[in-house]
């Protein structure tokens, strides 16, 4: 049977795990998105 | 018993507000990044960067059951519930990743996994896989519609039929409009919404109850035989029942991953094999795996600690997640829960529909029109119409399933969809398996799984044995059968495959 401290580490550890995952995707995603739209808006229109 | 319902007007605002937003994003994407051909429509020109794919993969695998079902496992199995749910449903991706990477390498111009099956095993076997691929998507979309319908009905009092129908039709329309790009950009927005909700409510709920209360509540469940939820393994990670559930989750998820074209479309849309690898690993291992564990902890475990059980605060264990959110955050909790469920249904449905749209545009077009040579815009038009009809059918079926146990359907689906996985996997990596052996292994797996389901009297194990047999009997059949064949399939010819439309293939390393 897990101890109270063990349960606390488990609950908060999983939460921190999720934060790391979120940042790993969110950071590059925002960068890619801004890059994609800024490069697209700076391009002249190819065809009407 | 806590009343979950809040003003139905808010429910309509949530559904129509987000629905409109997703359609607007699709329209904007179509305008800013116009579709230039079939390849662009189905796999976004094969140049999507890692982060967009990672966000899309993560949210696509977050089903309504990842929140509500995982919460239930936290009630059934204690602290091991979420862990077993997570590893069981994550393992199939560790089969999928090498499979998709290898497929990209040996058949660079393929768009659908059924194109590979046709070249590897012939037209008849392709048609069998096409039926499985379409059926698994149909089932997943219907299930998401049912989940959204239940959530909107129980929280906002919106009629179930209307809610489930609208949820499916909204996602169908935005996928038909913008193809996989519409799915990817909406997925990214939904990724942020889902993550921000979970990142916010988790500390609020844990702080509200306190670890001390949760631990003592779980300890009572584990040690007090008079506790209504008495389970001696509630505070143990080594729960045998929980582990068995993990194995069943693995088998059920195997077909849902390996036969769902949506995951192949995303894998092919990725700019390189390296990006594919990191996108899928990070999406599943770093983002997805903690989510069912968090749901199990903050909803299921707390439900146990609060002494909730069917007839004691809730009517059935599926209600534990909305109950806990409402208990802590009152009406706002119900709204947050509904937004969360709506997002999960949209993302999963969107990914699946983008996948089935690829099957229709490439394979069904060829099958019905008896030709592969056509204007690309004709193929796209055909794919769009077929997808809308498919979505409409799924929406109608979902409206008819009010009150049907999703868990039972889910478990039964494992038997149906696990059977073809072995033949497919072996066919990608091994020269030996023949078309006849592939088909034989599928039907033998199905027959043994269904026989176990119907012939074993004990309802506690028939589903488990049925699922395991459906996956493992084809493995044994393919391996043993291949040892006795002289077949030597020439994989080199797949490199020359012509799909009948322009494909933007970037050679790895260049």
Coordinates of C-alpha atoms in Angstrom, one line a residue, chain B:
Chain B
X1 CA -27.5 13.5 -5.3
X2 CA -26.1 16.6 -7.0
X3 CA -28.1 18.1 -9.9
X4 CA -25.8 18.4 -12.9
X5 CA -28.1 20.4 -15.1
X6 CA -27.5 24.1 -16.0
X7 CA -29.3 26.5 -18.3
X8 CA -29.7 24.9 -21.7
X9 CA -29.1 28.3 -23.5
X10 CA -25.5 28.1 -22.3
X11 CA -25.2 24.6 -23.9
X12 CA -26.5 25.9 -27.3
X13 CA -24.0 28.8 -27.1
X14 CA -21.2 26.4 -26.4
X15 CA -22.1 24.1 -29.2
X16 CA -23.0 26.7 -31.9
X17 CA -20.3 29.1 -30.7
X18 CA -17.5 26.6 -31.0
X19 CA -19.1 25.0 -34.1
X20 CA -19.1 28.3 -35.9
X21 CA -15.5 29.0 -34.8
X22 CA -14.3 25.7 -36.2
X23 CA -16.1 26.3 -39.5
X24 CA -14.6 29.8 -39.7
X25 CA -11.1 28.4 -39.1
X26 CA -11.6 25.9 -41.9
X27 CA -12.9 28.6 -44.2
X28 CA -9.9 30.9 -43.3
X29 CA -7.4 28.0 -43.8
X30 CA -9.0 27.2 -47.2
X31 CA -8.6 30.9 -48.2
X32 CA -5.1 31.4 -46.9
X33 CA -3.7 28.1 -47.9
X34 CA -5.7 27.0 -51.0
X35 CA -5.9 23.3 -51.8
X36 CA -3.8 22.7 -54.9
X37 CA -4.6 19.0 -55.4
X38 CA -5.4 15.6 -53.9
X39 CA -2.1 15.4 -52.1
X40 CA -2.6 18.8 -50.6
X41 CA -6.2 18.0 -49.6
X42 CA -5.5 14.6 -48.0
X43 CA -1.9 15.0 -46.5
X44 CA -1.4 18.8 -46.6
X45 CA 1.3 18.5 -49.2
X46 CA 3.5 16.3 -46.9
X47 CA 5.2 19.2 -45.3
X48 CA 3.6 19.8 -42.0
X49 CA 6.1 20.6 -39.2
X50 CA 6.5 18.5 -36.1
X51 CA 4.5 20.6 -33.6
X52 CA 1.3 20.7 -35.5
X53 CA 1.3 17.0 -36.0
X54 CA 2.2 16.3 -32.4
X55 CA -0.7 18.5 -31.2
X56 CA -3.1 16.8 -33.6
X57 CA -2.0 13.2 -32.7
X58 CA -2.3 14.0 -29.0
X59 CA -5.8 15.4 -29.2
X60 CA -7.0 12.8 -31.7
X61 CA -6.2 10.1 -29.2
X62 CA -8.0 12.0 -26.4
X63 CA -11.5 10.4 -26.7
X64 CA -14.5 11.2 -24.5
X65 CA -13.6 7.9 -22.8
X66 CA -10.0 9.2 -22.1
X67 CA -11.7 11.6 -19.6
X68 CA -14.9 9.8 -18.6
X69 CA -13.8 6.2 -19.0
X70 CA -10.4 6.8 -17.2
X71 CA -12.3 8.5 -14.4
X72 CA -14.3 5.3 -14.0
X73 CA -11.2 3.1 -13.9
X74 CA -10.1 5.3 -11.0
X75 CA -13.2 4.3 -9.2
X76 CA -13.1 0.6 -10.1
X77 CA -9.4 0.0 -9.6
X78 CA -8.1 2.8 -7.3
X79 CA -4.8 4.5 -8.1
X80 CA -3.8 1.8 -10.6
X81 CA -6.8 2.5 -12.8
X82 CA -5.5 5.4 -14.8
X83 CA -2.0 3.9 -15.1
X84 CA -3.4 0.7 -16.6
X85 CA -5.7 2.6 -18.9
X86 CA -2.8 4.7 -20.1
X87 CA -0.2 2.0 -20.8
X88 CA -2.8 -0.3 -22.4
X89 CA -4.0 2.4 -24.8
X90 CA -0.5 3.8 -25.5
X91 CA 1.3 0.5 -26.5
X92 CA -0.3 0.3 -30.0
X93 CA 1.4 3.5 -31.0
X94 CA 4.8 1.9 -30.4
X95 CA 3.7 -0.7 -33.0
X96 CA 2.3 2.1 -35.3
X97 CA 5.3 4.4 -35.3
X98 CA 7.8 1.9 -36.9
X99 CA 5.0 0.7 -39.2
X100 CA 4.3 4.1 -40.5
X101 CA 7.9 5.1 -40.8
X102 CA 8.7 1.9 -42.8
X103 CA 5.6 2.4 -45.0
X104 CA 6.8 5.9 -45.9
X105 CA 10.2 4.5 -46.8
X106 CA 9.1 1.5 -48.9
X107 CA 6.1 3.1 -50.6
X108 CA 6.7 6.9 -50.7
X109 CA 3.8 7.8 -52.9
X110 CA 1.1 6.0 -51.0
X111 CA -1.6 8.1 -49.3
X112 CA -3.7 5.4 -47.7
X113 CA -2.8 2.1 -46.0
X114 CA -5.2 0.3 -48.2
X115 CA -3.2 1.3 -51.3
X116 CA -0.3 -0.6 -49.7
X117 CA -2.6 -3.6 -49.0
X118 CA -3.7 -3.6 -52.7
X119 CA -0.1 -3.7 -53.9
X120 CA 1.0 -6.2 -51.3
X121 CA -1.9 -8.6 -51.1
X122 CA -4.1 -7.8 -54.1
X123 CA -7.5 -6.2 -54.7
X124 CA -9.7 -8.6 -52.7
X125 CA -7.7 -8.3 -49.5
X126 CA -7.6 -4.5 -50.1
X127 CA -11.4 -4.5 -50.1
X128 CA -11.5 -6.4 -46.8
X129 CA -9.2 -3.9 -45.2
X130 CA -11.2 -1.0 -46.8
X131 CA -14.3 -2.4 -45.0
X132 CA -12.5 -2.7 -41.7
X133 CA -10.9 0.8 -42.1
X134 CA -14.2 2.4 -42.9
X135 CA -16.1 0.5 -40.1
X136 CA -13.6 1.4 -37.4
X137 CA -13.9 5.1 -38.3
X138 CA -17.7 4.9 -38.4
X139 CA -17.7 3.3 -35.0
X140 CA -15.3 5.9 -33.5
X141 CA -17.3 8.8 -34.9
X142 CA -20.6 7.4 -33.7
X143 CA -19.1 6.8 -30.2
X144 CA -17.9 10.5 -30.1
X145 CA -21.4 11.7 -31.1
X146 CA -23.0 9.5 -28.4
X147 CA -20.5 10.9 -25.8
X148 CA -21.2 14.5 -26.7
X149 CA -25.0 13.8 -26.8
X150 CA -24.9 12.3 -23.3
X151 CA -22.8 15.2 -21.9
X152 CA -25.0 18.0 -23.5
X153 CA -28.2 16.2 -22.5
X154 CA -27.2 15.5 -18.9
X155 CA -25.7 19.0 -18.3
X156 CA -27.7 21.4 -20.4
X157 CA -30.9 19.4 -20.9
X158 CA -30.4 19.7 -24.7
X159 CA -32.2 16.8 -26.4
X160 CA -29.8 13.9 -26.9
X161 CA -30.7 13.3 -30.6
X162 CA -30.1 17.0 -31.5
X163 CA -26.8 17.2 -29.6
X164 CA -25.3 14.0 -31.0
X165 CA -26.5 14.9 -34.5
X166 CA -25.1 18.4 -34.4
X167 CA -21.7 17.4 -32.9
X168 CA -21.1 14.9 -35.8
X169 CA -22.3 17.2 -38.5
X170 CA -20.2 20.2 -37.4
X171 CA -17.0 18.2 -37.6
X172 CA -18.1 16.6 -40.9
X173 CA -18.6 20.0 -42.5
X174 CA -15.3 21.5 -41.4
X175 CA -13.3 18.4 -42.5
X176 CA -15.1 18.3 -45.9
X177 CA -14.4 22.0 -46.4
X178 CA -10.7 22.2 -45.7
X179 CA -9.4 18.6 -45.7
X180 CA -6.7 17.5 -43.3
X181 CA -5.5 21.2 -42.9
X182 CA -8.8 22.1 -41.4
X183 CA -8.4 19.2 -39.0
X184 CA -4.8 20.1 -38.1
X185 CA -5.5 23.8 -37.4
X186 CA -8.7 23.1 -35.4
X187 CA -6.8 20.4 -33.6
X188 CA -4.2 22.9 -32.5
X189 CA -6.8 25.3 -31.0
X190 CA -8.5 22.3 -29.4
X191 CA -5.2 21.1 -28.0
X192 CA -4.7 24.4 -26.2
X193 CA -8.3 24.5 -24.9
X194 CA -8.1 20.9 -23.6
X195 CA -4.7 21.4 -22.0
X196 CA -5.5 24.7 -20.4
X197 CA -8.7 23.2 -18.8
X198 CA -6.8 20.2 -17.4
X199 CA -3.8 22.4 -16.3
X200 CA -6.2 24.7 -14.4
X201 CA -8.8 22.4 -12.9
X202 CA -6.3 19.7 -11.6
X203 CA -4.6 21.9 -9.0
X204 CA -7.9 23.5 -8.1
X205 CA -9.5 20.1 -7.4
X206 CA -6.5 18.7 -5.5
X207 CA -6.3 21.9 -3.4
X208 CA -10.0 21.8 -2.7
X209 CA -9.9 18.3 -1.3
X210 CA -6.3 18.1 0.0
X211 CA -4.1 15.0 -0.3
X212 CA -4.9 14.2 3.3
X213 CA -8.6 13.8 2.7
X214 CA -8.0 11.8 -0.5
X215 CA -5.5 9.5 1.1
X216 CA -7.6 8.7 4.1
X217 CA -10.7 8.2 1.9
X218 CA -8.8 5.7 -0.3
X219 CA -7.3 4.0 2.8
X220 CA -10.8 3.4 4.1
X221 CA -11.8 1.9 0.7
X222 CA -8.7 -0.4 0.9
X223 CA -9.1 -1.5 4.6
X224 CA -12.7 -1.2 5.6
X225 CA -14.9 -4.1 4.4
X226 CA -18.0 -2.1 5.2
X227 CA -17.0 0.6 2.7
X228 CA -19.4 0.5 -0.2
X229 CA -16.4 0.6 -2.6
X230 CA -14.3 -1.9 -0.6
X231 CA -11.2 -2.8 -2.7
X232 CA -8.1 -4.0 -0.9
X233 CA -6.0 -2.9 -3.9
X234 CA -7.3 0.6 -4.1
X235 CA -4.0 2.1 -2.9
X236 CA -1.7 -0.4 -4.8
X237 CA -0.2 -0.1 -8.3
X238 CA -0.1 -3.9 -8.5
X239 CA -3.9 -4.4 -8.9
X240 CA -4.4 -7.7 -10.8
X241 CA -7.9 -6.6 -12.0
X242 CA -6.4 -3.3 -13.1
X243 CA -3.6 -5.0 -15.0
X244 CA -6.1 -7.3 -16.8
X245 CA -8.0 -4.1 -17.8
X246 CA -4.8 -2.7 -19.2
X247 CA -4.3 -5.8 -21.5
X248 CA -7.9 -5.5 -22.7
X249 CA -7.3 -1.8 -23.4
X250 CA -4.3 -2.7 -25.4
X251 CA -6.2 -5.1 -27.7
X252 CA -9.1 -2.8 -28.1
X253 CA -6.8 0.1 -29.0
X254 CA -4.7 -1.9 -31.4
X255 CA -7.3 -2.0 -34.2
X256 CA -8.5 1.6 -33.5
X257 CA -4.9 2.8 -34.1
X258 CA -3.6 0.4 -36.8
X259 CA -6.8 0.5 -39.0
X260 CA -7.6 4.2 -38.6
X261 CA -6.5 6.0 -41.7
X262 CA -6.4 9.3 -39.8
X263 CA -3.1 8.3 -38.1
X264 CA -1.5 7.4 -41.4
X265 CA -2.7 10.6 -43.0
X266 CA -1.0 12.6 -40.2
X267 CA 2.1 10.4 -40.4
X268 CA 2.4 11.1 -44.2
X269 CA 1.6 14.8 -43.7
X270 CA 4.7 15.1 -41.5
X271 CA 7.6 16.8 -43.2
X272 CA 10.1 13.9 -42.5
X273 CA 10.4 10.5 -40.8
X274 CA 12.4 12.2 -38.0
X275 CA 9.6 14.7 -37.4
X276 CA 7.1 11.8 -37.5
X277 CA 9.0 9.9 -34.9
X278 CA 9.3 12.8 -32.5
X279 CA 5.8 14.1 -33.1
X280 CA 4.2 10.7 -32.2
X281 CA 6.5 9.9 -29.3
X282 CA 6.0 13.3 -27.7
X283 CA 2.3 13.4 -28.4
X284 CA 1.6 10.0 -26.9
X285 CA 4.3 9.6 -24.2
X286 CA 4.6 13.2 -22.9
X287 CA 1.1 14.6 -23.5
X288 CA -1.4 11.8 -23.9
X289 CA -0.3 9.3 -21.2
X290 CA -0.6 11.7 -18.2
X291 CA -4.2 12.7 -19.2
X292 CA -6.1 9.5 -18.4
X293 CA -4.0 9.2 -15.2
X294 CA -4.9 12.7 -14.2
X295 CA -8.6 12.0 -15.0
X296 CA -8.5 8.8 -13.0
X297 CA -6.8 10.6 -10.0
X298 CA -8.8 13.8 -9.8
X299 CA -12.2 12.3 -10.7
X300 CA -12.2 8.6 -10.0
X301 CA -9.9 8.5 -6.9
X302 CA -11.6 11.5 -5.4
X303 CA -15.0 9.9 -6.1
X304 CA -13.9 6.9 -4.1
X305 CA -12.6 9.1 -1.3
X306 CA -16.0 10.9 -1.2
X307 CA -17.8 7.6 -0.9
X308 CA -19.6 8.0 -4.3
X309 CA -21.1 4.9 -5.8
X310 CA -24.1 4.0 -8.0
X311 CA -27.1 5.0 -5.9
X312 CA -24.8 7.0 -3.5
X313 CA -24.5 10.4 -5.0
X314 CA -24.3 9.3 -8.6
X315 CA -26.5 7.0 -10.7
X316 CA -23.7 5.2 -12.5
X317 CA -19.9 5.5 -12.4
X318 CA -19.7 7.4 -15.8
X319 CA -21.1 10.4 -13.9
X320 CA -18.1 10.7 -11.5
X321 CA -16.2 13.2 -13.6
X322 CA -19.0 15.8 -14.1
X323 CA -20.0 15.2 -10.4
X324 CA -16.6 16.1 -9.0
X325 CA -16.2 19.2 -11.3
X326 CA -19.7 20.4 -10.4
X327 CA -19.0 19.7 -6.7
X328 CA -15.9 21.9 -6.7
X329 CA -16.8 24.6 -9.3
X330 CA -20.6 24.5 -9.1
X331 CA -22.3 25.5 -12.5
X332 CA -19.0 26.6 -14.0
X333 CA -17.6 23.0 -13.4
X334 CA -20.5 21.6 -15.5
X335 CA -19.8 24.0 -18.3
X336 CA -16.1 23.3 -18.3
X337 CA -16.8 19.6 -18.3
X338 CA -19.0 20.0 -21.4
X339 CA -16.5 22.1 -23.3
X340 CA -13.9 19.5 -22.5
X341 CA -16.0 16.6 -23.8
X342 CA -17.1 18.6 -26.8
X343 CA -13.5 19.3 -27.7
X344 CA -12.4 15.7 -27.3
X345 CA -15.3 14.5 -29.5
X346 CA -14.5 17.1 -32.2
X347 CA -10.8 16.3 -32.4
X348 CA -11.2 12.6 -32.5
X349 CA -14.0 12.8 -35.0
X350 CA -12.1 15.3 -37.1
X351 CA -9.0 13.1 -37.3
X352 CA -11.1 10.0 -38.2
X353 CA -13.1 11.9 -40.9
X354 CA -10.0 13.3 -42.4
X355 CA -8.7 9.7 -42.6
X356 CA -11.9 8.3 -44.1
X357 CA -12.0 11.2 -46.6
X358 CA -8.6 9.9 -47.8
X359 CA -10.0 6.4 -48.2
X360 CA -12.9 7.7 -50.2
X361 CA -10.9 10.1 -52.4
X362 CA -8.3 7.6 -53.3
X363 CA -9.7 4.1 -52.9
X364 CA -13.5 4.4 -53.2
X365 CA -13.1 6.7 -56.2
X366 CA -11.1 4.0 -57.9
X367 CA -13.5 1.3 -56.9
X368 CA -16.7 3.1 -58.1
X369 CA -15.4 5.0 -61.1
X370 CA -13.3 2.0 -62.2
X371 CA -10.5 4.3 -63.1
X372 CA -7.7 6.0 -61.4
X373 CA -7.2 8.6 -64.1
X374 CA -9.2 11.8 -63.5
X375 CA -9.0 15.5 -62.8
X376 CA -7.8 16.0 -59.3
X377 CA -10.6 18.3 -58.5
X378 CA -13.1 15.6 -59.5
X379 CA -11.5 13.3 -57.0
X380 CA -11.6 15.9 -54.3
X381 CA -15.3 16.7 -55.0
X382 CA -16.1 13.0 -54.9
X383 CA -14.2 12.6 -51.5
X384 CA -16.1 15.6 -50.0
X385 CA -19.5 14.3 -51.0
X386 CA -18.8 10.8 -49.8
X387 CA -17.5 12.2 -46.5
X388 CA -20.6 14.3 -46.0
X389 CA -22.9 11.3 -46.7
X390 CA -20.7 9.1 -44.3
X391 CA -20.9 11.8 -41.6
X392 CA -24.7 12.1 -42.1
X393 CA -25.1 8.4 -41.7
X394 CA -23.0 8.3 -38.6
X395 CA -25.0 11.2 -37.1
X396 CA -28.3 9.4 -37.8
X397 CA -27.0 6.2 -36.2
X398 CA -25.7 8.1 -33.2
X399 CA -29.1 9.6 -32.6
X400 CA -30.5 6.0 -32.4
X401 CA -28.1 4.8 -29.7
X402 CA -29.5 6.7 -26.8
X403 CA -29.1 4.6 -23.6
X404 CA -26.9 1.9 -25.2
X405 CA -23.8 0.9 -23.2
X406 CA -20.8 2.3 -24.9
X407 CA -18.4 0.2 -22.8
X408 CA -19.9 -3.1 -24.1
X409 CA -19.7 -1.8 -27.7
X410 CA -16.1 -0.7 -27.1
X411 CA -15.1 -4.1 -25.7
X412 CA -16.9 -5.9 -28.6
X413 CA -15.2 -3.7 -31.1
X414 CA -11.8 -5.0 -29.9
X415 CA -12.7 -8.4 -31.1
X416 CA -13.7 -7.1 -34.6
X417 CA -10.8 -4.7 -35.2
X418 CA -7.9 -6.6 -33.6
X419 CA -8.1 -9.5 -36.1
X420 CA -6.6 -7.8 -39.2
X421 CA -3.7 -6.1 -37.4
X422 CA -1.2 -9.0 -37.6
X423 CA -1.6 -9.6 -41.4
X424 CA -1.0 -5.9 -42.0
X425 CA 2.0 -5.6 -39.8
X426 CA 3.6 -8.8 -41.1
X427 CA 2.9 -7.7 -44.7
X428 CA 4.8 -4.5 -44.2
X429 CA 7.9 -6.0 -42.8
X430 CA 8.0 -9.6 -44.1
X431 CA 8.2 -11.0 -47.7
X432 CA 6.7 -14.3 -46.7
X433 CA 2.9 -13.8 -45.9
X434 CA 0.6 -14.5 -48.9
X435 CA -2.7 -12.9 -49.6
X436 CA -4.5 -16.2 -48.8
X437 CA -2.8 -16.4 -45.5
X438 CA -3.6 -12.8 -44.6
X439 CA -7.3 -13.3 -45.2
X440 CA -7.3 -16.7 -43.5
X441 CA -5.6 -15.2 -40.4
X442 CA -8.2 -12.4 -40.2
X443 CA -11.2 -14.8 -40.4
X444 CA -9.6 -17.3 -38.0
X445 CA -9.0 -14.5 -35.5
X446 CA -12.5 -13.1 -35.8
X447 CA -14.0 -16.6 -35.5
X448 CA -12.0 -17.5 -32.4
X449 CA -12.7 -14.1 -30.7
X450 CA -16.4 -14.3 -31.4
X451 CA -16.6 -17.9 -30.3
X452 CA -15.1 -17.0 -27.0
X453 CA -17.5 -14.1 -26.6
X454 CA -20.6 -16.1 -27.3
X455 CA -19.6 -19.6 -26.0
X456 CA -17.9 -18.8 -22.6
X457 CA -20.7 -18.5 -20.1
X458 CA -18.7 -16.5 -17.6
X459 CA -19.4 -12.8 -18.4
X460 CA -16.4 -11.7 -16.4
X461 CA -13.9 -13.3 -18.7
X462 CA -15.5 -14.0 -22.1
X463 CA -14.8 -10.4 -23.3
X464 CA -11.2 -10.7 -22.2
X465 CA -10.5 -14.1 -23.7
X466 CA -12.3 -13.0 -26.9
X467 CA -10.2 -9.9 -27.3
X468 CA -6.9 -11.7 -26.6
X469 CA -7.7 -14.5 -29.0
X470 CA -8.8 -12.1 -31.8
X471 CA -5.3 -10.5 -31.6
X472 CA -3.1 -13.5 -30.9
X473 CA -4.6 -16.2 -33.1
X474 CA -3.8 -14.2 -36.3
X475 CA -0.3 -13.6 -35.0
X476 CA 0.3 -17.4 -34.6
X477 CA -1.5 -18.1 -38.0
X478 CA 0.6 -15.6 -39.9
X479 CA 3.9 -16.6 -38.3
X480 CA 3.4 -20.4 -38.6
X481 CA 1.7 -20.2 -42.0
X482 CA 4.5 -18.0 -43.5
X483 CA 7.1 -20.6 -42.5
X484 CA 5.5 -23.0 -44.9
X485 CA 5.2 -20.7 -47.9
X486 CA 7.8 -20.0 -50.6
X487 CA 6.4 -16.5 -51.2
X488 CA 9.1 -13.7 -51.6
X489 CA 7.3 -10.4 -52.1
X490 CA 9.4 -7.8 -54.0
X491 CA 9.1 -4.7 -51.9
X492 CA 11.3 -2.7 -54.4
X493 CA 8.4 -2.4 -56.9
X494 CA 6.4 -0.4 -54.3
X495 CA 8.8 2.5 -54.9
X496 CA 7.5 2.8 -58.4
X497 CA 3.8 2.9 -57.4
X498 CA 1.8 5.6 -59.2
X499 CA -1.2 6.7 -57.3
X500 CA -2.8 8.6 -60.2
X501 CA -2.4 12.0 -58.7
X502 CA 0.6 14.3 -58.2
X503 CA 2.5 13.5 -55.0
X504 CA 4.9 15.8 -53.3
X505 CA 7.6 13.4 -52.1
X506 CA 10.6 14.8 -50.3
X507 CA 13.5 12.4 -50.1
X508 CA 14.7 11.8 -46.5
X509 CA 17.9 13.6 -45.6
X510 CA 17.6 16.1 -48.4

